[in-house]
Short mmCIF file of C-alpha atoms in Angstrom, two decimals:
data_model
loop_
_atom_site.label_atom_id
_atom_site.label_comp_id
_atom_site.label_asym_id
_atom_site.label_seq_id
_atom_site.Cartn_x
_atom_site.Cartn_y
_atom_site.Cartn_z
CA MET A 8 -38.23 -77.23 -59.56
CA THR A 9 -34.63 -76.77 -58.67
CA ARG A 10 -33.60 -80.35 -58.97
CA LEU A 11 -31.83 -81.07 -62.19
CA LEU A 12 -30.32 -84.13 -63.37
CA TYR A 13 -27.63 -83.89 -66.24
CA ALA A 14 -27.74 -86.93 -68.20
CA LEU A 15 -25.73 -88.09 -71.23
CA ALA A 16 -27.82 -88.27 -74.27
CA GLY A 17 -27.46 -89.06 -77.98
CA THR A 18 -29.35 -87.63 -80.83
CA ASP A 19 -32.66 -89.15 -79.36
CA LYS A 20 -32.82 -87.04 -76.07
CA THR A 21 -35.26 -89.58 -74.66
CA ARG A 22 -33.07 -92.75 -74.90
CA GLN A 23 -31.09 -92.56 -71.55
CA PHE A 24 -28.34 -95.27 -71.81
CA SER A 25 -25.37 -94.19 -69.56
CA PRO A 26 -24.77 -96.95 -66.88
CA HIS A 27 -24.00 -94.40 -64.31
CA VAL A 28 -27.07 -92.14 -65.10
CA TRP A 29 -29.21 -95.11 -64.68
CA LYS A 30 -27.90 -95.53 -61.33
CA THR A 31 -28.94 -92.04 -60.54
CA VAL A 32 -32.40 -92.37 -62.26
CA MET A 33 -33.12 -95.05 -60.16
CA SER A 34 -31.90 -93.71 -56.96
CA LEU A 35 -34.08 -90.53 -57.41
CA ALA A 36 -37.05 -92.93 -58.18
CA HIS A 37 -36.10 -95.11 -55.07
CA LYS A 38 -36.24 -91.95 -52.88
CA GLY A 39 -39.47 -90.70 -54.58
CA LEU A 40 -37.86 -87.28 -55.73
CA ASP A 41 -38.94 -85.31 -58.83
CA TYR A 42 -36.29 -83.71 -61.11
CA ARG A 43 -35.99 -82.62 -64.32
CA THR A 44 -33.59 -84.23 -66.93
CA VAL A 45 -31.12 -82.04 -68.78
CA PRO A 46 -29.78 -84.21 -71.85
CA VAL A 47 -26.26 -83.32 -72.60
CA GLY A 48 -23.93 -84.87 -75.14
CA PHE A 49 -20.25 -86.15 -74.32
CA THR A 50 -18.81 -82.82 -75.77
CA GLU A 51 -21.28 -80.55 -73.98
CA ILE A 52 -20.19 -81.97 -70.17
CA PRO A 53 -17.28 -79.60 -69.81
CA ALA A 54 -19.60 -76.48 -70.29
CA ILE A 55 -22.37 -77.34 -67.94
CA GLU A 56 -22.65 -75.64 -64.57
CA ASP A 57 -19.54 -73.57 -65.26
CA GLY A 58 -17.32 -76.52 -65.56
CA ALA A 59 -18.62 -78.29 -62.41
CA THR A 60 -17.81 -81.78 -63.86
CA ALA A 61 -16.16 -83.85 -66.34
CA THR A 62 -18.52 -86.68 -66.28
CA VAL A 63 -22.15 -87.23 -65.78
CA PRO A 64 -24.76 -87.78 -64.02
CA LEU A 65 -24.36 -84.47 -62.05
CA LEU A 66 -27.35 -83.37 -59.99
CA ARG A 67 -28.41 -80.01 -59.02
CA ASP A 68 -30.49 -80.02 -55.91
CA GLY A 69 -31.16 -76.43 -55.01
CA ASP A 70 -27.78 -74.67 -54.24
CA ARG A 71 -25.97 -78.08 -54.07
CA LEU A 72 -24.08 -79.68 -57.16
CA VAL A 73 -23.03 -83.34 -56.77
CA CYS A 74 -21.47 -85.48 -59.40
CA ASP A 75 -20.64 -89.24 -59.53
CA SER A 76 -23.55 -91.61 -59.03
CA PHE A 77 -22.20 -93.17 -55.79
CA ASP A 78 -21.74 -89.70 -54.34
CA ILE A 79 -25.10 -88.69 -55.47
CA ALA A 80 -26.62 -91.75 -53.72
CA LEU A 81 -24.71 -91.13 -50.42
CA TYR A 82 -25.90 -87.38 -50.83
CA LEU A 83 -29.46 -88.43 -51.20
CA ASP A 84 -29.60 -90.70 -48.25
CA GLU A 85 -28.05 -87.75 -46.17
CA ALA A 86 -30.18 -85.04 -47.35
CA TYR A 87 -33.30 -87.13 -47.30
CA PRO A 88 -33.03 -89.34 -44.26
CA ASP A 89 -36.87 -89.71 -44.06
CA ARG A 90 -37.34 -91.57 -47.48
CA PRO A 91 -36.37 -95.01 -48.21
CA THR A 92 -32.58 -95.66 -47.63
CA LEU A 93 -30.29 -96.41 -50.46
CA PHE A 94 -27.86 -98.20 -48.42
CA GLY A 95 -29.42 -99.85 -45.27
CA GLY A 96 -26.66 -98.55 -42.79
CA GLU A 97 -23.05 -97.96 -42.46
CA GLY A 98 -22.00 -101.61 -43.72
CA GLY A 99 -24.36 -101.25 -46.52
CA LYS A 100 -22.26 -98.19 -47.83
CA ALA A 101 -19.03 -99.69 -47.35
CA MET A 102 -20.05 -103.12 -49.17
CA ALA A 103 -21.65 -101.10 -52.15
CA ARG A 104 -18.07 -100.12 -52.83
CA PHE A 105 -17.05 -103.46 -53.55
CA ILE A 106 -20.16 -104.38 -55.79
CA GLU A 107 -19.55 -101.04 -57.72
CA ALA A 108 -15.60 -102.32 -57.91
CA TRP A 109 -17.02 -105.72 -59.07
CA SER A 110 -19.60 -104.49 -61.57
CA GLN A 111 -17.05 -102.07 -63.13
CA SER A 112 -14.12 -104.71 -63.29
CA THR A 113 -16.30 -107.61 -64.48
CA LEU A 114 -19.16 -106.38 -66.65
CA HIS A 115 -18.30 -102.68 -67.70
CA MET A 116 -15.38 -103.73 -70.21
CA ALA A 117 -17.56 -106.68 -71.76
CA VAL A 118 -20.48 -104.08 -72.40
CA THR A 119 -18.04 -101.63 -73.88
CA ARG A 120 -16.68 -104.31 -76.27
CA ILE A 121 -20.22 -105.53 -77.16
CA ALA A 122 -21.98 -102.53 -77.60
CA ILE A 123 -19.20 -99.98 -78.73
CA LEU A 124 -20.55 -99.37 -82.34
CA ASP A 125 -24.09 -99.11 -81.19
CA ILE A 126 -23.20 -96.47 -78.75
CA HIS A 127 -21.24 -94.70 -81.43
CA ASP A 128 -24.51 -94.76 -83.66
CA LEU A 129 -26.49 -93.17 -80.95
CA LEU A 130 -24.34 -89.96 -80.95
CA GLY A 131 -24.53 -86.84 -82.93
CA PRO A 132 -21.73 -86.18 -85.47
CA VAL A 133 -19.54 -83.97 -83.12
CA ASP A 134 -19.92 -86.78 -80.29
CA ARG A 135 -19.10 -89.28 -82.78
CA ASP A 136 -15.76 -87.91 -83.48
CA TYR A 137 -15.12 -87.39 -79.90
CA PHE A 138 -16.36 -90.89 -78.92
CA ARG A 139 -14.12 -92.58 -81.45
CA ARG A 140 -10.97 -90.53 -80.80
CA SER A 141 -11.17 -91.06 -76.99
CA ARG A 142 -12.27 -94.68 -77.02
CA GLU A 143 -9.90 -95.79 -79.68
CA GLY A 144 -7.10 -94.01 -77.81
CA ARG A 145 -8.17 -95.57 -74.44
CA LEU A 146 -8.43 -99.13 -75.78
CA GLY A 147 -5.80 -99.12 -78.41
CA ALA A 148 -7.91 -100.44 -81.42
CA SER A 149 -10.49 -99.20 -83.86
CA LEU A 150 -14.08 -99.23 -82.80
CA GLU A 151 -14.73 -101.94 -85.58
CA ASP A 152 -11.85 -104.00 -84.24
CA ILE A 153 -12.98 -103.72 -80.53
CA ALA A 154 -16.80 -104.58 -81.75
CA ALA A 155 -15.45 -107.79 -83.69
CA ALA A 156 -13.49 -108.77 -80.59
CA GLY A 157 -16.86 -107.95 -78.54
CA LYS A 158 -18.41 -111.04 -80.36
CA GLN A 159 -16.59 -113.45 -78.10
CA GLU A 160 -17.59 -111.43 -74.90
CA ILE A 161 -21.39 -112.40 -75.74
CA GLU A 162 -21.05 -116.11 -74.92
CA GLY A 163 -18.95 -115.43 -71.79
CA PHE A 164 -21.25 -112.91 -70.41
CA ALA A 165 -23.73 -115.00 -68.31
CA LYS A 166 -20.89 -116.71 -66.64
CA LYS A 167 -19.48 -113.52 -65.23
CA LEU A 168 -22.74 -112.99 -63.40
CA GLN A 169 -22.51 -116.34 -61.41
CA PRO A 170 -22.10 -114.52 -58.04
CA LEU A 171 -25.35 -112.61 -58.55
CA ARG A 172 -26.89 -115.65 -59.71
CA ASN A 173 -25.77 -117.94 -56.38
CA MET A 174 -26.79 -115.01 -54.18
CA LEU A 175 -30.18 -115.02 -55.68
CA ASN A 176 -30.75 -118.47 -54.18
CA VAL A 177 -30.88 -116.82 -50.95
CA GLN A 178 -32.81 -113.49 -51.71
CA LEU A 179 -34.64 -111.38 -54.22
CA PHE A 180 -32.38 -108.60 -54.44
CA ILE A 181 -28.86 -107.74 -53.60
CA GLY A 182 -30.29 -105.32 -51.03
CA GLY A 183 -32.14 -108.50 -49.51
CA ASP A 184 -35.93 -108.37 -49.83
CA GLY A 185 -36.04 -105.11 -51.55
CA PRO A 186 -33.56 -103.15 -53.82
CA LEU A 187 -31.00 -100.74 -52.59
CA PHE A 188 -28.13 -98.67 -54.38
CA ALA A 189 -26.12 -101.85 -54.73
CA ASP A 190 -28.94 -103.31 -57.03
CA TYR A 191 -29.03 -100.15 -59.30
CA ILE A 192 -25.22 -100.51 -59.60
CA VAL A 193 -25.58 -103.94 -61.26
CA PHE A 194 -28.88 -102.86 -62.99
CA GLY A 195 -27.07 -99.72 -64.55
CA ALA A 196 -24.64 -102.23 -66.30
CA LEU A 197 -27.38 -104.41 -67.90
CA GLN A 198 -29.54 -101.32 -68.92
CA TRP A 199 -26.63 -99.86 -70.52
CA LEU A 200 -26.58 -102.99 -72.80
CA ARG A 201 -30.40 -103.35 -73.25
CA THR A 202 -30.63 -99.75 -74.28
CA THR A 203 -27.67 -99.81 -76.70
CA ALA A 204 -26.86 -103.06 -78.34
CA GLY A 205 -29.92 -105.11 -77.04
CA THR A 206 -27.88 -107.95 -77.26
CA LYS A 207 -29.43 -111.32 -75.66
CA VAL A 208 -26.98 -112.38 -73.26
CA LEU A 209 -29.18 -114.32 -70.63
CA GLU A 210 -31.86 -117.14 -71.03
CA VAL A 211 -34.99 -116.02 -70.09
CA ASP A 212 -35.33 -118.19 -67.10
CA ASP A 213 -32.06 -117.24 -65.75
CA PRO A 214 -32.38 -116.20 -62.06
CA VAL A 215 -30.38 -112.92 -63.00
CA ALA A 216 -32.73 -112.24 -65.93
CA LEU A 217 -35.48 -112.77 -63.59
CA TRP A 218 -34.11 -110.15 -61.03
CA PHE A 219 -33.34 -107.65 -63.88
CA GLU A 220 -37.13 -107.85 -65.08
CA ARG A 221 -37.88 -107.09 -61.25
CA CYS A 222 -35.55 -104.03 -61.36
CA LEU A 223 -37.23 -103.18 -64.51
CA ASP A 224 -40.50 -103.26 -62.83
CA LEU A 225 -39.55 -100.98 -60.14
CA HIS A 226 -40.68 -97.49 -59.12
CA GLY A 227 -43.72 -97.63 -61.69
CA GLY A 228 -41.38 -99.57 -64.47
CA ALA A 229 -38.90 -96.50 -64.38
CA GLY A 230 -36.45 -98.72 -66.26
CA ARG A 231 -38.91 -99.52 -69.11
CA ARG A 232 -39.28 -95.89 -70.05
CA VAL A 233 -36.44 -96.71 -72.52
CA THR A 234 -37.29 -99.58 -74.76
CA ALA A 235 -34.70 -102.04 -75.43
CA ALA A 236 -32.59 -101.44 -78.53
CA MET M 7 -17.10 -122.33 -20.53
CA THR M 8 -20.35 -123.28 -22.41
CA ARG M 9 -19.24 -121.91 -25.64
CA LEU M 10 -17.83 -124.69 -28.08
CA LEU M 11 -16.47 -124.35 -31.44
CA TYR M 12 -16.56 -127.49 -33.55
CA ALA M 13 -13.77 -126.85 -35.99
CA LEU M 14 -12.32 -128.99 -38.77
CA ALA M 15 -8.86 -130.46 -37.96
CA GLY M 16 -6.37 -132.87 -39.44
CA THR M 17 -3.62 -134.58 -37.58
CA ASP M 18 -2.04 -131.51 -36.11
CA LYS M 19 -5.00 -130.39 -34.07
CA THR M 20 -3.63 -126.88 -33.69
CA ARG M 21 -3.67 -126.12 -37.39
CA GLN M 22 -7.01 -124.66 -38.39
CA PHE M 23 -7.35 -124.50 -42.20
CA SER M 24 -10.92 -124.69 -43.11
CA PRO M 25 -12.14 -121.41 -44.70
CA HIS M 26 -15.65 -121.68 -42.97
CA VAL M 27 -14.19 -122.28 -39.69
CA TRP M 28 -11.59 -119.35 -40.04
CA LYS M 29 -14.73 -117.10 -40.73
CA THR M 30 -16.26 -118.06 -37.34
CA VAL M 31 -12.96 -117.72 -35.46
CA MET M 32 -12.53 -114.21 -36.81
CA SER M 33 -16.20 -113.49 -36.09
CA LEU M 34 -16.02 -114.74 -32.47
CA ALA M 35 -12.63 -112.55 -32.15
CA HIS M 36 -14.54 -109.51 -33.50
CA LYS M 37 -17.20 -109.93 -30.90
CA GLY M 38 -14.66 -110.60 -28.11
CA LEU M 39 -15.98 -113.89 -27.05
CA ASP M 40 -14.22 -116.65 -25.36
CA TYR M 41 -14.73 -120.02 -26.61
CA ARG M 42 -13.10 -123.76 -26.55
CA THR M 43 -12.34 -125.18 -29.83
CA VAL M 44 -13.28 -128.80 -30.41
CA PRO M 45 -11.11 -130.32 -33.21
CA VAL M 46 -12.86 -132.66 -35.25
CA GLY M 47 -11.88 -134.80 -38.44
CA PHE M 48 -14.05 -134.82 -41.61
CA THR M 49 -15.50 -138.25 -40.68
CA GLU M 50 -16.19 -137.34 -37.07
CA ILE M 51 -18.47 -134.58 -38.19
CA PRO M 52 -21.65 -136.75 -38.42
CA ALA M 53 -21.42 -137.75 -34.69
CA ILE M 54 -21.02 -134.40 -33.09
CA GLU M 55 -23.59 -133.06 -30.86
CA ASP M 56 -26.14 -136.20 -31.59
CA GLY M 57 -25.93 -135.44 -35.38
CA ALA M 58 -26.51 -131.84 -35.28
CA THR M 59 -24.75 -130.88 -38.65
CA ALA M 60 -23.16 -132.32 -41.61
CA THR M 61 -20.50 -129.55 -41.95
CA VAL M 62 -18.23 -127.33 -39.40
CA PRO M 63 -18.10 -124.80 -38.08
CA LEU M 64 -20.79 -125.70 -35.52
CA LEU M 65 -21.18 -123.29 -32.54
CA ARG M 66 -22.64 -124.44 -29.23
CA ASP M 67 -23.21 -121.33 -27.04
CA GLY M 68 -25.09 -122.55 -24.11
CA ASP M 69 -28.31 -124.24 -25.10
CA ARG M 70 -28.12 -122.95 -28.72
CA LEU M 71 -26.37 -124.79 -31.57
CA VAL M 72 -25.79 -122.94 -34.71
CA CYS M 73 -24.16 -124.32 -37.72
CA ASP M 74 -23.05 -122.35 -41.16
CA SER M 75 -20.58 -119.67 -40.80
CA PHE M 76 -22.99 -117.04 -42.07
CA ASP M 77 -25.77 -118.10 -39.67
CA ILE M 78 -23.37 -118.07 -36.73
CA ALA M 79 -22.43 -114.47 -37.80
CA LEU M 80 -25.95 -113.39 -37.78
CA TYR M 81 -26.63 -115.42 -34.49
CA LEU M 82 -23.87 -113.53 -32.90
CA ASP M 83 -24.90 -110.19 -33.85
CA GLU M 84 -28.43 -110.85 -32.66
CA ALA M 85 -27.39 -112.44 -29.30
CA TYR M 86 -24.58 -109.90 -28.51
CA PRO M 87 -25.76 -106.50 -29.87
CA ASP M 88 -23.81 -104.47 -27.36
CA ARG M 89 -20.46 -105.92 -28.95
CA PRO M 90 -19.17 -104.58 -32.27
CA THR M 91 -21.25 -105.43 -35.20
CA LEU M 92 -20.32 -107.93 -37.75
CA PHE M 93 -22.58 -106.33 -40.45
CA GLY M 94 -23.19 -102.67 -40.06
CA GLY M 95 -26.85 -103.07 -40.38
CA GLU M 96 -29.60 -104.52 -42.57
CA GLY M 97 -27.91 -103.40 -45.85
CA GLY M 98 -24.65 -105.02 -44.86
CA LYS M 99 -26.44 -108.46 -43.96
CA ALA M 100 -27.78 -108.49 -47.52
CA MET M 101 -24.80 -107.40 -49.46
CA ALA M 102 -22.56 -109.89 -47.36
CA ARG M 103 -24.44 -112.67 -49.27
CA PHE M 104 -23.41 -111.15 -52.46
CA ILE M 105 -19.65 -110.96 -51.17
CA GLU M 106 -20.06 -114.67 -49.91
CA ALA M 107 -21.51 -115.73 -53.47
CA TRP M 108 -18.47 -113.97 -55.02
CA SER M 109 -15.82 -115.42 -52.99
CA GLN M 110 -17.27 -118.97 -53.24
CA SER M 111 -17.81 -118.88 -57.04
CA THR M 112 -14.74 -117.05 -57.62
CA LEU M 113 -11.86 -118.02 -55.17
CA HIS M 114 -12.93 -121.54 -53.56
CA MET M 115 -12.58 -123.58 -56.51
CA ALA M 116 -9.31 -122.14 -57.63
CA VAL M 117 -7.99 -122.65 -53.89
CA THR M 118 -9.38 -126.30 -53.94
CA ARG M 119 -7.48 -127.05 -57.21
CA ILE M 120 -4.10 -125.55 -55.94
CA ALA M 121 -4.20 -126.78 -52.45
CA ILE M 122 -6.03 -130.22 -52.73
CA LEU M 123 -2.94 -132.65 -52.26
CA ASP M 124 -1.74 -130.39 -49.42
CA ILE M 125 -5.28 -130.64 -47.68
CA HIS M 126 -5.22 -134.34 -48.14
CA ASP M 127 -1.66 -134.53 -46.50
CA LEU M 128 -2.79 -132.88 -43.38
CA LEU M 129 -5.49 -135.59 -42.66
CA GLY M 130 -5.26 -138.68 -40.70
CA PRO M 131 -5.65 -142.17 -42.45
CA VAL M 132 -9.41 -142.35 -42.36
CA ASP M 133 -10.03 -139.00 -43.44
CA ARG M 134 -7.85 -139.15 -46.47
CA ASP M 135 -9.88 -141.98 -47.65
CA TYR M 136 -12.99 -140.08 -47.09
CA PHE M 137 -11.56 -137.00 -48.67
CA ARG M 138 -10.03 -138.63 -51.89
CA ARG M 139 -13.33 -140.52 -52.42
CA SER M 140 -15.66 -137.65 -51.91
CA ARG M 141 -13.51 -135.04 -53.82
CA GLU M 142 -12.83 -137.45 -56.71
CA GLY M 143 -16.40 -137.88 -57.02
CA ARG M 144 -17.63 -134.34 -56.80
CA LEU M 145 -14.76 -133.23 -59.19
CA GLY M 146 -14.59 -136.24 -61.59
CA ALA M 147 -10.54 -136.56 -61.44
CA SER M 148 -8.21 -138.06 -59.46
CA LEU M 149 -6.73 -135.66 -56.69
CA GLU M 150 -3.29 -135.83 -58.67
CA ASP M 151 -5.04 -134.70 -61.74
CA ILE M 152 -6.76 -131.90 -59.92
CA ALA M 153 -3.67 -130.79 -58.44
CA ALA M 154 -1.76 -130.88 -61.76
CA ALA M 155 -4.71 -128.72 -63.42
CA GLY M 156 -4.28 -126.52 -60.16
CA LYS M 157 -1.05 -125.12 -61.33
CA GLN M 158 -2.59 -123.22 -63.94
CA GLU M 159 -4.76 -121.39 -61.19
CA ILE M 160 -1.86 -120.01 -59.50
CA GLU M 161 -0.94 -117.50 -62.31
CA GLY M 162 -4.63 -116.40 -62.67
CA PHE M 163 -5.28 -116.05 -59.16
CA ALA M 164 -4.40 -112.56 -58.36
CA LYS M 165 -6.50 -111.31 -61.29
CA LYS M 166 -9.40 -112.94 -59.75
CA LEU M 167 -9.19 -110.48 -56.85
CA GLN M 168 -9.25 -107.52 -59.09
CA PRO M 169 -12.87 -106.23 -57.62
CA LEU M 170 -11.31 -106.20 -54.05
CA ARG M 171 -8.12 -104.56 -55.21
CA ASN M 172 -10.16 -101.77 -57.05
CA MET M 173 -12.36 -101.38 -53.99
CA LEU M 174 -9.19 -100.84 -51.93
CA ASN M 175 -8.52 -97.67 -53.70
CA VAL M 176 -11.44 -96.04 -51.75
CA GLN M 177 -11.18 -98.01 -48.21
CA LEU M 178 -9.17 -100.06 -45.94
CA PHE M 179 -11.86 -102.85 -45.49
CA ILE M 180 -14.93 -104.39 -47.12
CA GLY M 181 -16.22 -103.01 -44.22
CA GLY M 182 -14.98 -99.38 -44.69
CA ASP M 183 -12.77 -98.23 -42.05
CA GLY M 184 -12.66 -101.26 -40.15
CA PRO M 185 -13.57 -105.03 -40.63
CA LEU M 186 -16.84 -106.55 -40.79
CA PHE M 187 -17.98 -110.19 -41.47
CA ALA M 188 -17.65 -109.60 -45.19
CA ASP M 189 -13.83 -109.14 -44.95
CA TYR M 190 -13.80 -112.53 -42.83
CA ILE M 191 -15.45 -114.16 -46.01
CA VAL M 192 -12.84 -113.28 -48.10
CA PHE M 193 -10.08 -113.74 -45.68
CA GLY M 194 -11.23 -117.17 -45.00
CA ALA M 195 -10.49 -118.11 -48.55
CA LEU M 196 -7.00 -116.86 -48.50
CA GLN M 197 -6.16 -118.10 -45.12
CA TRP M 198 -7.43 -121.42 -46.43
CA LEU M 199 -4.68 -121.20 -49.13
CA ARG M 200 -2.03 -119.94 -46.74
CA THR M 201 -2.52 -122.58 -44.12
CA THR M 202 -2.56 -125.45 -46.51
CA ALA M 203 -0.38 -125.01 -49.71
CA GLY M 204 0.93 -121.68 -48.76
CA THR M 205 1.46 -121.01 -52.45
CA LYS M 206 2.39 -117.30 -53.09
CA VAL M 207 -0.33 -115.97 -55.58
CA LEU M 208 0.09 -112.07 -54.75
CA GLU M 209 3.08 -109.67 -55.01
CA VAL M 210 3.77 -108.46 -51.56
CA ASP M 211 2.91 -104.78 -52.38
CA ASP M 212 -0.47 -105.95 -53.93
CA PRO M 213 -3.21 -104.00 -52.38
CA VAL M 214 -4.71 -107.27 -51.53
CA ALA M 215 -1.80 -108.73 -50.06
CA LEU M 216 -1.75 -105.56 -47.66
CA TRP M 217 -5.41 -105.79 -46.96
CA PHE M 218 -4.61 -109.56 -46.04
CA GLU M 219 -1.90 -108.49 -43.71
CA ARG M 220 -4.11 -106.21 -42.13
CA CYS M 221 -6.65 -109.14 -41.38
CA LEU M 222 -4.02 -111.29 -40.06
CA ASP M 223 -2.89 -108.47 -37.70
CA LEU M 224 -6.57 -108.04 -36.27
CA HIS M 225 -7.74 -109.28 -32.92
CA GLY M 226 -4.22 -109.52 -31.52
CA GLY M 227 -3.23 -111.40 -34.56
CA ALA M 228 -5.53 -114.13 -34.56
CA GLY M 229 -4.92 -115.25 -38.07
CA ARG M 230 -1.25 -115.72 -37.57
CA ARG M 231 -1.81 -118.36 -34.61
CA VAL M 232 -1.55 -120.87 -37.62
CA THR M 233 1.84 -120.21 -39.50
CA ALA M 234 1.92 -120.19 -43.35
CA ALA M 235 2.36 -123.80 -44.92
#
């Protein structure tokens, strides 16, 4: 098989946790495309495919190399137009950009704060050093102080998802009756939390929790292949 | 002409201010469809078209009556498929529901709090009584107390728009290169603020302010036909 997905890994190579990689795992499953996962640590990324990327996911599909989960989804829809669409047209491509911006600006920093020590502990020694140095530099505090502040994020997390909760009054998925890449964007953020800290942030009967369970059930339960932390 | 748009009005019938009506004004302009505006006060709504609706906008298009700005946009795309699309496909229809939920849950309460006395003052005596009674009942405080609390909303307003601001790094409109109904959803909320309180909540060089100006310029400057308060 010539299709390879370079995916972030800690010491347990089977525990996928990167939100961006999860978006691509779900995209590939949505399109019904086979691939082999190549697990890489944070500090190994610059060396893969002759320095093709600074971040994962990176997809090799035959001769093509595509990085960035959004660009990979666009590529997959263009390269495999006969398979289920990830965007549902040009409007969907454009609006998924808004949903990506919402997810990143609203959810990602909260998950980072809640799960930062758990993520650290998933990594091998070399990656732990890199992770601590880069995150402490970027966030201007020690991992331990960030995690302590993260406790406050837990209580407010469910409220951040109010737009999704309200939308779920009218349809089952962000994509409508079925999922599209926009669902995988938000799924990626919550799956990141589920597979690292495993913190309970939603009541079990919260419409968002029920949507997340529906996402975990998709594509033969692809999202359940990694258990909750 | 058999196309009528029933639209909320205060004492000055030419000052459109309802966010939902603005979404439909922009939708009709986007489709290039002529219509006549029928201004109605809050307390006149139950009597229009034999009690067809509890809210405006209400569109009469020949024999058809359609209420709710989202349903009107869906109707217009279905009835006039040869004119510019408001959604850009099925994915766009679904994702616009998320953007509607985001706009309503994030922006509308803030605008209500900032502009509530200004909205009150735009109305005639009978509608003022109705507005005060219904809003004070719904929000559990006097209009004056809501407005006092609204002062705090002004400072935090720009931050609520961060998802849109980040998205504008990659494209000019929520619809991509050009506007779609999703743009008019968010435009409606900001135009509501502009035409009632006129409060400055964005720096002039904020990417969101620049996007809003682009929206005001659309369709021959349809949004500028009402000046800022």
